[in-house]
Coordinates of C-alpha atoms in Angstrom, one line a residue:
X29 CA 17.0 14.7 12.0
X30 CA 19.3 12.6 14.3
X31 CA 21.2 9.5 13.3
X32 CA 19.7 7.3 16.0
X33 CA 17.0 9.5 17.6
X34 CA 13.8 10.5 15.8
X35 CA 13.2 14.2 15.2
X36 CA 9.9 14.6 17.0
X37 CA 8.0 17.9 17.7
X38 CA 8.9 19.7 20.9
X39 CA 5.8 20.8 22.7
X40 CA 4.8 21.8 26.2
X41 CA 3.2 18.5 27.1
X42 CA 1.1 19.8 30.0
X43 CA -0.4 22.5 27.8
X44 CA -0.6 20.5 24.6
X45 CA -2.3 17.6 26.3
X46 CA -5.2 19.8 27.4
X47 CA -6.0 20.8 23.8
X48 CA -8.7 19.4 21.6
X49 CA -7.7 16.7 19.1
X50 CA -7.6 19.4 16.3
X51 CA -5.5 21.7 18.4
X52 CA -3.0 18.9 19.2
X53 CA -2.8 17.8 15.5
X54 CA -1.9 21.3 14.3
X55 CA 1.7 21.4 15.7
X56 CA 2.2 17.9 14.5
X57 CA 1.1 18.8 11.0
X58 CA 3.4 21.9 11.0
X59 CA 6.3 19.6 12.0
X60 CA 5.4 17.1 9.3
X61 CA 5.5 19.9 6.7
X62 CA 9.1 20.8 7.6
X63 CA 10.5 17.5 8.8
X64 CA 8.2 14.7 7.9
X65 CA 7.8 11.8 10.3
X66 CA 11.2 12.6 11.7
X67 CA 12.7 9.2 10.9
X68 CA 16.2 8.7 12.2
X69 CA 18.9 8.5 9.5
X70 CA 19.8 5.0 10.8
X71 CA 16.4 3.7 10.0
X72 CA 16.5 5.1 6.5
X73 CA 19.9 3.4 6.1
X74 CA 18.3 0.2 7.4
X75 CA 15.7 0.3 4.6
X76 CA 18.5 1.1 2.0
X77 CA 20.3 -2.0 3.3
X78 CA 17.2 -4.1 3.0
X79 CA 16.9 -3.0 -0.7
X80 CA 20.5 -4.0 -1.3
X81 CA 20.0 -7.4 0.3
X82 CA 16.9 -7.8 -2.0
X83 CA 19.0 -7.1 -5.0
X84 CA 21.8 -9.4 -3.9
X85 CA 19.3 -12.2 -3.2
X86 CA 17.9 -11.9 -6.7
X87 CA 21.4 -11.8 -8.2
X88 CA 22.4 -15.0 -6.5
X89 CA 19.2 -16.8 -7.4
X90 CA 19.7 -15.9 -11.1
X91 CA 23.2 -17.2 -11.0
X92 CA 21.9 -20.6 -9.8
X93 CA 20.5 -21.1 -13.3
X94 CA 22.3 -23.5 -15.6
X95 CA 23.8 -21.5 -18.5
X96 CA 24.0 -18.2 -16.6
X97 CA 27.4 -17.6 -15.1
X98 CA 29.6 -14.8 -13.8
X99 CA 28.7 -12.7 -10.8
X100 CA 30.3 -9.7 -12.5
X101 CA 29.4 -10.7 -16.0
X102 CA 25.9 -9.1 -15.9
X103 CA 26.1 -7.9 -19.4
X104 CA 26.2 -11.5 -20.7
X105 CA 22.9 -12.6 -19.0
X106 CA 20.8 -9.7 -17.6
X107 CA 18.4 -9.7 -20.6
X108 CA 17.7 -13.5 -20.6
X109 CA 13.9 -14.0 -20.4
X110 CA 14.4 -16.6 -17.6
X111 CA 16.1 -13.9 -15.5
X112 CA 13.0 -11.8 -15.7
X113 CA 10.8 -14.8 -14.8
X114 CA 13.0 -15.6 -11.8
X115 CA 13.1 -12.0 -10.6
X116 CA 9.3 -11.8 -10.8
X117 CA 8.8 -15.0 -8.7
X118 CA 11.6 -14.1 -6.3
X119 CA 9.9 -10.7 -5.7
X120 CA 6.5 -12.4 -5.2
X121 CA 8.1 -14.7 -2.6
X122 CA 9.9 -11.7 -0.9
X123 CA 6.5 -9.9 -0.7
X124 CA 4.3 -12.8 0.5
X125 CA 6.8 -13.6 3.3
X126 CA 6.4 -10.1 4.5
X127 CA 9.7 -8.5 3.7
X128 CA 8.6 -6.1 1.1
X129 CA 5.7 -3.6 1.1
X130 CA 4.4 -2.8 4.6
X131 CA 7.6 -3.8 6.4
X132 CA 8.8 -2.1 9.5
X133 CA 8.3 1.1 11.4
X134 CA 7.5 3.2 8.4
X135 CA 4.4 1.2 8.1
X136 CA 3.5 1.3 11.8
X137 CA 5.1 -2.1 12.4
X138 CA 7.5 -2.0 15.4
X139 CA 7.6 -5.3 17.4
X140 CA 7.9 -7.4 15.3
X141 CA 8.7 -5.4 12.1
X142 CA 6.5 -7.7 10.0
X143 CA 3.6 -10.2 10.4
X144 CA 2.7 -12.1 7.3
X145 CA 4.4 -15.5 7.5
X146 CA 4.3 -15.3 11.3
X147 CA 0.5 -15.1 11.1
X148 CA -0.2 -17.2 8.0
X149 CA 1.6 -20.3 9.3
X150 CA -0.3 -20.1 12.6
X151 CA -3.8 -21.7 13.2
X152 CA -6.8 -19.6 14.2
X153 CA -5.4 -16.3 13.0
X154 CA -8.0 -14.2 11.1
X155 CA -8.4 -14.8 7.4
X156 CA -10.7 -12.7 5.2
X157 CA -12.2 -14.5 2.2
X158 CA -13.3 -12.1 -0.6
X159 CA -16.6 -13.9 -1.6
X160 CA -17.5 -16.3 1.3
X161 CA -21.2 -16.3 0.2
X162 CA -20.5 -17.1 -3.4
X163 CA -17.5 -19.4 -3.5
X164 CA -17.9 -22.9 -1.9
X165 CA -15.6 -23.9 0.9
X166 CA -14.4 -20.4 1.7
X167 CA -16.8 -19.4 4.6
X168 CA -15.4 -18.6 8.0
X169 CA -12.6 -16.4 9.3
X170 CA -10.5 -18.9 11.2
X171 CA -7.2 -20.0 9.6
X172 CA -7.2 -23.8 9.4
X173 CA -4.6 -26.5 8.6
X174 CA -5.8 -26.3 5.0
X175 CA -5.0 -22.6 4.7
X176 CA -1.5 -23.2 6.4
X177 CA -0.8 -26.0 4.0
X178 CA -1.7 -24.0 0.9
X179 CA 0.4 -21.1 2.0
X180 CA 3.4 -23.3 2.9
X181 CA 3.1 -25.1 -0.5
X182 CA 3.1 -21.7 -2.2
X183 CA 6.4 -20.8 -0.5
X184 CA 8.0 -24.1 -1.2
X185 CA 6.9 -24.3 -4.9
X186 CA 7.9 -20.7 -5.6
X187 CA 11.3 -21.4 -4.0
X188 CA 11.7 -24.5 -6.2
X189 CA 10.8 -22.5 -9.3
X190 CA 13.3 -19.7 -8.7
X191 CA 16.1 -22.3 -8.3
X192 CA 15.1 -24.3 -11.4
X193 CA 16.9 -24.4 -14.8
X194 CA 15.5 -23.4 -18.1
X195 CA 13.7 -25.8 -20.4
X196 CA 16.0 -25.3 -23.4
X197 CA 16.2 -23.0 -26.5
X198 CA 13.4 -20.7 -27.6
X199 CA 14.5 -19.3 -31.0
X200 CA 11.7 -16.7 -31.0
X201 CA 13.3 -15.1 -27.9
X202 CA 16.9 -15.7 -29.0
X203 CA 17.7 -17.7 -25.9
X204 CA 19.4 -21.0 -25.4
X205 CA 18.8 -21.1 -21.7
X206 CA 15.0 -21.2 -22.1
X207 CA 12.1 -20.5 -19.8
X208 CA 10.9 -21.9 -16.5
X209 CA 8.8 -25.2 -16.7
X210 CA 5.2 -24.4 -17.5
X211 CA 4.0 -26.9 -14.9
X212 CA 5.7 -24.9 -12.1
X213 CA 4.0 -21.7 -13.3
X214 CA 0.6 -23.3 -13.4
X215 CA 0.9 -24.8 -9.9
X216 CA 2.1 -21.5 -8.4
X217 CA -0.8 -19.7 -10.0
X218 CA -3.3 -22.4 -8.9
X219 CA -2.0 -22.2 -5.3
X220 CA -2.2 -18.4 -5.2
X221 CA -5.8 -18.5 -6.6
X222 CA -6.9 -21.0 -4.0
X223 CA -5.2 -19.0 -1.2
X224 CA -6.7 -15.8 -2.5
X225 CA -10.2 -17.2 -2.5
X226 CA -9.8 -18.2 1.2
X227 CA -7.9 -15.1 2.3
X228 CA -7.7 -12.0 0.1
X229 CA -5.1 -10.5 2.4
X230 CA -2.4 -13.0 1.3
X231 CA -3.2 -12.4 -2.4
X232 CA -2.9 -8.7 -1.9
X233 CA 0.3 -9.0 0.2
X234 CA 1.8 -11.0 -2.7
X235 CA 1.1 -8.0 -4.8
X236 CA -0.9 -10.3 -7.0
X237 CA -2.0 -7.5 -9.3
X238 CA 1.6 -7.2 -10.4
X239 CA 3.5 -10.4 -9.8
X240 CA 0.6 -12.9 -10.3
X241 CA -0.4 -11.1 -13.5
X242 CA 3.2 -11.2 -14.8
X243 CA 3.4 -14.9 -13.8
X244 CA 0.3 -15.5 -16.0
X245 CA 2.4 -14.1 -18.9
X246 CA 4.9 -16.9 -18.4
X247 CA 2.3 -19.3 -19.8
X248 CA 2.5 -17.6 -23.1
X249 CA 5.9 -19.1 -24.1
X250 CA 7.4 -17.1 -27.0
X251 CA 4.9 -14.2 -26.3
X252 CA 6.1 -13.7 -22.7
X253 CA 8.0 -10.5 -23.3
X254 CA 5.3 -8.7 -25.2
X255 CA 2.7 -9.8 -22.7
X256 CA 4.8 -8.5 -19.8
X257 CA 5.2 -5.2 -21.6
X258 CA 1.4 -4.9 -21.8
X259 CA 1.1 -5.6 -18.1
X260 CA 3.6 -2.8 -17.3
X261 CA 1.7 -0.4 -19.5
X262 CA -1.5 -1.1 -17.7
X263 CA 0.2 -0.6 -14.3
X264 CA 1.6 2.8 -15.3
X265 CA -1.3 4.1 -17.2
X266 CA -3.8 2.7 -14.7
X267 CA -2.0 4.4 -11.8
X268 CA -1.9 7.7 -13.8
X269 CA -5.6 7.5 -14.5
X270 CA -6.4 7.1 -10.8
X271 CA -4.4 10.3 -10.1
X272 CA -6.7 12.4 -12.2
X273 CA -8.3 13.8 -9.1
X274 CA -8.0 16.6 -6.5
X275 CA -6.3 14.3 -3.9
X276 CA -3.0 13.6 -5.5
X277 CA -1.2 16.9 -4.9
X278 CA -1.8 16.4 -1.2
X279 CA 0.0 13.0 -1.5
X280 CA 2.9 14.7 -3.2
X281 CA 3.3 17.5 -0.5
X282 CA 3.1 14.9 2.3
X283 CA 5.6 12.5 0.6
X284 CA 8.1 15.2 -0.3
X285 CA 8.1 16.7 3.1
X286 CA 8.9 13.2 4.5
X287 CA 11.7 12.6 1.9
X288 CA 15.2 12.2 3.2
X289 CA 16.5 13.7 -0.1
X290 CA 14.9 17.1 0.5
X291 CA 16.7 18.0 3.7
X292 CA 16.3 21.8 3.8
X293 CA 13.2 23.0 5.6
X294 CA 13.0 26.1 3.4
X295 CA 12.6 23.8 0.4
X296 CA 10.0 21.6 2.1
X297 CA 7.9 24.6 2.9
X298 CA 7.6 25.4 -0.8
X299 CA 5.5 22.3 -1.2
X300 CA 2.8 24.1 0.8
X301 CA 0.6 27.1 0.0
X302 CA 1.7 29.3 2.8
X303 CA 3.6 27.6 5.7
X304 CA 2.6 27.4 8.5
X305 CA -0.9 28.9 8.2
X306 CA -2.0 27.2 5.0
X307 CA -0.7 23.6 4.6
X308 CA -2.6 22.8 1.5
X309 CA -0.4 21.8 -1.5
X310 CA 1.5 24.7 -3.0
X311 CA 2.4 25.3 -6.7
X312 CA 5.5 23.1 -6.4
X313 CA 3.4 20.2 -5.3
X314 CA 0.9 20.7 -8.1
X315 CA 3.8 20.8 -10.6
X316 CA 5.2 17.6 -9.3
X317 CA 1.8 15.9 -9.2
X318 CA 0.6 16.9 -12.7
X319 CA 4.0 16.4 -14.2
X320 CA 4.4 13.0 -12.7
X321 CA 0.9 12.0 -13.9
X322 CA 1.7 13.1 -17.4
X323 CA 4.9 11.1 -17.4
X324 CA 3.2 8.0 -16.1
X325 CA 0.4 8.4 -18.7
X326 CA 2.4 9.2 -21.8
X327 CA 5.9 7.8 -21.6
X328 CA 4.8 4.1 -21.4
X329 CA 3.2 4.5 -24.8
X330 CA 6.5 5.8 -26.2
X331 CA 8.3 2.9 -24.6
X332 CA 5.9 0.3 -26.0
X333 CA 5.7 1.6 -29.6
X334 CA 9.2 3.1 -30.2
X335 CA 11.1 -0.3 -30.7
X336 CA 14.6 1.1 -30.1
X337 CA 16.7 4.1 -30.9
X338 CA 16.9 7.5 -29.1
X339 CA 13.2 7.6 -28.4
X340 CA 13.3 4.3 -26.5
X341 CA 16.5 5.4 -24.6
X342 CA 15.0 8.8 -23.6
X343 CA 11.7 7.2 -22.5
X344 CA 13.5 4.5 -20.5
X345 CA 15.6 7.1 -18.8
X346 CA 12.5 9.2 -17.9
X347 CA 10.8 6.1 -16.4
X348 CA 13.9 5.1 -14.4
X349 CA 14.1 8.6 -13.0
X350 CA 10.4 8.5 -12.2
X351 CA 10.7 5.3 -10.1
X352 CA 14.0 6.6 -8.5
X353 CA 12.1 9.7 -7.4
X354 CA 9.6 7.5 -5.5
X355 CA 12.2 5.1 -4.2
X356 CA 14.5 7.8 -2.8
X357 CA 11.5 9.5 -1.1
X358 CA 11.2 6.3 1.0
X359 CA 7.4 6.8 1.2
X360 CA 5.1 5.5 4.0
X361 CA 4.2 1.9 3.2
X362 CA 7.7 1.5 1.8
X363 CA 7.1 -0.1 -1.6
X364 CA 10.8 0.1 -2.2
X365 CA 11.5 -3.2 -3.8
X366 CA 8.6 -2.7 -6.1
X367 CA 10.2 0.4 -7.5
X368 CA 13.5 -1.4 -7.9
X369 CA 11.6 -4.2 -9.8
X370 CA 9.9 -1.7 -12.0
X371 CA 13.3 -0.1 -13.0
X372 CA 14.6 -3.6 -13.7
X373 CA 11.5 -4.3 -15.9
X374 CA 12.0 -1.0 -17.9
X375 CA 15.5 -2.1 -18.8
X376 CA 14.9 -5.8 -19.5
X377 CA 11.6 -5.6 -21.3
X378 CA 11.7 -2.2 -23.1
X379 CA 15.4 -1.7 -23.7
X380 CA 16.9 -5.1 -24.1
X381 CA 13.8 -6.4 -26.1
X382 CA 12.8 -3.1 -27.7
X383 CA 12.2 -4.9 -31.0
X384 CA 9.4 -7.0 -29.7
X385 CA 5.9 -5.6 -30.1
X386 CA 2.4 -6.4 -31.1
X387 CA 3.5 -7.6 -34.6
X388 CA 5.7 -10.2 -32.8
X389 CA 2.7 -12.0 -31.2
X390 CA 2.0 -15.6 -32.0
X391 CA -1.4 -15.7 -30.3
X392 CA -4.1 -13.2 -29.1
X393 CA -3.7 -14.3 -25.4
X394 CA -1.5 -11.3 -24.3
X395 CA -4.1 -8.9 -25.8
X396 CA -6.9 -10.7 -24.0
X397 CA -4.9 -10.5 -20.7
X398 CA -4.4 -6.7 -21.3
X399 CA -8.2 -6.2 -21.8
X400 CA -9.0 -8.1 -18.6
X401 CA -6.6 -6.2 -16.3
X402 CA -7.4 -2.9 -18.0
X403 CA -11.1 -3.7 -17.3
X404 CA -10.3 -4.3 -13.6
X405 CA -8.6 -1.0 -13.4
X406 CA -11.6 0.8 -15.0
X407 CA -14.0 -1.0 -12.7
X408 CA -11.7 -0.2 -9.7
X409 CA -11.9 3.5 -10.5
X410 CA -15.7 3.5 -11.1
X411 CA -16.6 1.2 -8.1
X412 CA -13.7 1.7 -5.6
X413 CA -15.9 0.4 -2.7
X414 CA -15.9 -3.0 -4.4
X415 CA -12.3 -3.4 -5.7
X416 CA -9.1 -3.0 -3.7
X417 CA -6.9 0.0 -4.6
X418 CA -4.2 -2.5 -5.6
X419 CA -5.8 -4.3 -8.5
X420 CA -7.5 -1.0 -9.2
X421 CA -4.0 0.5 -9.7
X422 CA -4.9 3.5 -7.4
X423 CA -1.3 3.6 -6.1
X424 CA -0.5 6.8 -4.2
X425 CA -3.4 8.5 -5.8
X426 CA -4.6 9.8 -2.4
X427 CA -8.0 8.3 -3.1
X428 CA -8.2 5.2 -0.8
X429 CA -10.8 3.5 1.3
X430 CA -9.9 4.3 4.9
X431 CA -11.2 3.7 8.4
X432 CA -10.8 5.1 11.9
X433 CA -11.5 3.0 15.0
X434 CA -12.7 4.4 18.3
X435 CA -11.7 1.8 20.9
X436 CA -12.4 1.9 24.7
X437 CA -9.7 0.5 27.0
X438 CA -12.0 -2.4 27.9
X439 CA -12.3 -3.3 24.2
X440 CA -8.5 -3.2 23.8
X441 CA -8.2 -5.7 26.6
X442 CA -10.7 -8.0 24.9
X443 CA -8.7 -7.7 21.6
X444 CA -5.5 -8.7 23.4
X445 CA -7.3 -11.7 24.9
X446 CA -9.5 -12.7 22.0
X447 CA -7.4 -12.4 18.9
X448 CA -4.6 -14.8 17.9
X449 CA -1.9 -12.3 16.9
X450 CA 1.8 -11.8 17.1
X451 CA 1.8 -8.0 17.5
X452 CA 0.2 -6.2 20.3
X453 CA -2.3 -3.3 19.9
X454 CA -0.8 -0.1 18.3
X455 CA -0.9 2.0 21.5
X456 CA 1.0 -0.7 23.5
X457 CA 3.6 -1.0 20.7
X458 CA 4.2 2.8 20.8
X459 CA 4.5 2.8 24.6
X460 CA 7.1 0.0 24.4
X461 CA 9.2 1.9 21.9
X462 CA 8.8 5.5 23.1
X463 CA 7.7 5.1 26.7
X464 CA 4.2 5.8 28.0
X465 CA 4.7 9.6 28.3
X466 CA 6.2 10.2 24.9
X467 CA 3.9 7.7 23.0
X468 CA 1.3 10.4 22.5
X469 CA 3.6 12.3 20.2
X470 CA 4.2 9.6 17.5
X471 CA 0.5 8.7 17.8
X472 CA -0.5 12.2 16.9
X473 CA 2.2 12.3 14.2
X474 CA 0.3 9.4 12.8
X475 CA -2.9 11.4 13.0
X476 CA -1.1 14.3 11.3
X477 CA 0.0 12.0 8.4
X478 CA -3.6 10.9 7.9
X479 CA -4.8 14.5 8.2
X480 CA -2.3 15.8 5.6
X481 CA -4.3 13.8 3.1
X482 CA -7.7 15.0 2.1
X483 CA -9.6 12.1 3.6
X484 CA -8.1 12.9 7.0
X485 CA -10.3 16.0 7.3
X486 CA -13.4 13.9 6.8
X487 CA -12.3 11.1 9.1
X488 CA -11.6 13.4 12.0
X489 CA -14.9 15.1 11.4
X490 CA -16.7 11.8 11.4
X491 CA -15.1 10.4 14.6
X492 CA -17.1 13.1 16.5
X493 CA -20.3 11.6 15.1
X494 CA -19.1 8.1 15.8
X495 CA -18.5 8.5 19.5
X496 CA -21.3 9.4 22.0
X497 CA -21.4 13.1 22.8
X498 CA -19.5 14.1 25.9
X499 CA -17.8 10.7 26.2
X500 CA -15.0 11.0 23.6
X501 CA -12.3 10.9 26.3
X502 CA -13.3 7.3 27.0
X503 CA -12.0 6.2 23.6
X504 CA -8.6 5.9 21.9
X505 CA -8.9 6.8 18.2
X506 CA -6.8 4.5 16.1
X507 CA -6.1 4.3 12.4
X508 CA -7.7 1.2 10.9
X509 CA -4.3 0.4 9.3
X510 CA -2.9 -0.2 12.8
X511 CA -5.8 -2.4 13.8
X512 CA -5.4 -4.3 10.6
X513 CA -1.7 -4.8 11.2
X514 CA -2.4 -6.3 14.6
X515 CA -5.4 -8.4 13.6
X516 CA -4.4 -9.9 10.2
X517 CA -0.7 -9.5 10.0
X518 CA -0.3 -7.2 7.0
X519 CA -1.5 -3.7 6.0
X520 CA -0.8 -1.5 3.0
X521 CA -3.3 1.4 3.0
X522 CA -6.3 -0.7 1.9
X523 CA -9.4 -0.1 3.8
X524 CA -11.0 -3.2 2.3
X525 CA -9.0 -5.2 4.8
X526 CA -10.4 -3.4 7.9
X527 CA -14.0 -2.8 6.9
X528 CA -17.2 -4.5 8.1
X529 CA -15.7 -8.0 7.4
X530 CA -12.9 -7.5 9.9
X531 CA -15.2 -5.8 12.4
X532 CA -17.5 -8.8 12.3
X533 CA -14.6 -11.2 12.7
X534 CA -13.3 -9.3 15.7
X535 CA -16.8 -9.1 17.2
X536 CA -17.2 -12.8 16.9
X537 CA -14.0 -13.3 18.9
X538 CA -14.1 -10.5 21.4
X539 CA -17.9 -10.0 22.0
X540 CA -17.7 -6.2 22.4
X541 CA -20.5 -4.5 24.3
X542 CA -22.5 -1.8 22.5
X543 CA -20.5 1.4 22.4
X544 CA -17.1 -0.3 23.1
X545 CA -15.9 -0.1 19.5
X546 CA -17.1 2.5 17.0
X547 CA -15.7 2.6 13.5
X548 CA -15.7 5.3 10.8
X549 CA -15.6 3.8 7.3
X550 CA -14.9 6.2 4.4
X551 CA -15.1 4.8 0.8
X552 CA -12.8 6.2 -1.9
X553 CA -14.1 8.6 -4.5
X554 CA -15.5 7.1 -7.7
X555 CA -13.7 8.7 -10.6
X556 CA -17.0 10.0 -12.1
X557 CA -18.3 11.5 -8.9
X558 CA -17.2 14.3 -6.5
X559 CA -18.4 12.6 -3.3
X560 CA -17.2 9.9 -0.9
X561 CA -19.6 7.7 1.0
X562 CA -19.2 7.0 4.7
X563 CA -20.6 4.6 7.2
X564 CA -20.6 4.7 11.0
X565 CA -20.6 1.2 12.6
X566 CA -20.9 -0.1 16.2
X567 CA -19.1 -3.4 16.3
X568 CA -21.8 -4.9 18.5
X569 CA -25.0 -3.5 17.0
X570 CA -24.0 -2.7 13.4
X571 CA -24.3 0.3 11.1
X572 CA -26.1 3.3 12.6
X573 CA -25.4 6.1 10.1
X574 CA -24.4 6.6 6.5
X575 CA -24.0 9.5 4.2
X576 CA -21.6 11.4 2.0
X577 CA -18.9 14.1 2.2
X578 CA -17.9 16.3 -0.8
X579 CA -14.4 16.3 -2.0
X580 CA -14.6 20.0 -2.6
X581 CA -15.2 20.6 1.1
X582 CA -12.1 18.6 2.1
X583 CA -9.6 20.1 -0.3
X584 CA -10.2 23.7 1.0
X585 CA -9.6 22.8 4.6
X586 CA -6.4 22.6 6.7
X587 CA -5.1 19.3 8.1
X588 CA -6.3 20.0 11.6
X589 CA -9.9 20.7 10.4
X590 CA -12.6 18.6 11.8
X591 CA -15.6 20.5 10.5
X592 CA -16.2 19.1 7.0
X593 CA -19.9 19.3 6.2
X594 CA -21.6 15.9 6.5
X595 CA -24.6 15.0 4.5
X596 CA -26.5 12.2 6.3
X597 CA -28.6 9.9 4.1
X598 CA -29.6 7.2 6.7
X599 CA -29.4 7.3 10.5
X600 CA -30.5 4.9 13.2
X601 CA -29.0 6.6 16.3
X602 CA -30.3 5.5 19.6

């Protein structure tokens, strides 16, 4: 791994280019297993610097509060409830601007490294309302002046809140500084709700399932700490529940082989069954996966119910190490600041306020909130096709809705002309960064990343069914994440943002001809079933096939496989 140059696979381009897609993915997958994406050291250091700036920004914002003084006097103020409130809102602002999850090259964003605010303050960019047929005044996919005003107001009001002073003493929380004004919290939540009803992408980009839910707890006055603890417990245990599947070990092997902490190739190979011939997860990956799931499921209960002493200290240490393990792996999607925030939450909520628990509550509101968000997590695991993996807490479970787009060159030109966007199409971005000849390598490394996860086997099987027989060379196969990045300005592994709704919005603008754009849509696996549903859609004519694939068929195959058995339920091929 070079300091400035990426460590990409070395292949005989003339020979490699003549292979099938499966044959070209194989050396990429083998390289991923030993090296990962080959990210330059300088880029990893860039992300480390970004995390440091995030911490410094939060530090300075906290110090703007009346009654909190001393840059180095952290021990005097770090556990103040208003500090936690401000860090939550500051992180929400950091995310909704586009500086957090999904930022930069490790999320397929090159030029520019983020979209978000650059899109959401611009008229006629695409918005995706979650329930346009049910909620009045939300139909349409064009961003209007109203949408821009709501988003700008959210930015301004959140900035005002994080720079505000406390409202005065709250004896129940042992604070003289107080909490943020309730009116500010209510307005921020109201704005975020209105924005989310008109564009689900912004709500998800704000990581609403974490920071908006925690902001709701700020309405509970003296119960804010216990309510926030309950939210953290749902996040951890919900994420652990979603990892009770056959997919998660594949995530672990893929993430660990990409980790800058594990530098030795011999160690990375141990995460696989038998490198290079069998790149399914090995015993070490399974130990990491099942051990991590057990920690995430059980330790939060110890934290919540222990109320101080050695048990709290040990549990907090374990959870801090858990999040540090994710953070130092610098995973694709780069949820780095989120992991820093979770570590901060462990210390402030469960260590500094270990004595506060259910018996400290003054109203049932925190318990009701707990039941609501736990219910969303349950529904998200039972009906993943209806609920985003973010509110469903299916973080890094390997069980996500995904898409693969097959796009002709003529369709790519229409996208460039028809869509209001900041970023160019993915292929063009790669060519600008790597050059036209070398761009195929990082593109196929992207294929390899997708293929290292179980659903990749199904996606690359289904693309053969999506494209007309004998004409596959007319198409560029592009991950839906990259299309989403260009079209709506933010992506974070959620196929709900590049499903039929986005296809329809792009068709309205680009008027694709039949056959110009074909899309494979693969739903996540419901927790109580062992199948995943798929759909094949032509952007111009609509769905022409649907069926299922079995998880058991995916987990026994290699990353370069494109022969997963397909069980067709409906077909309208012409």
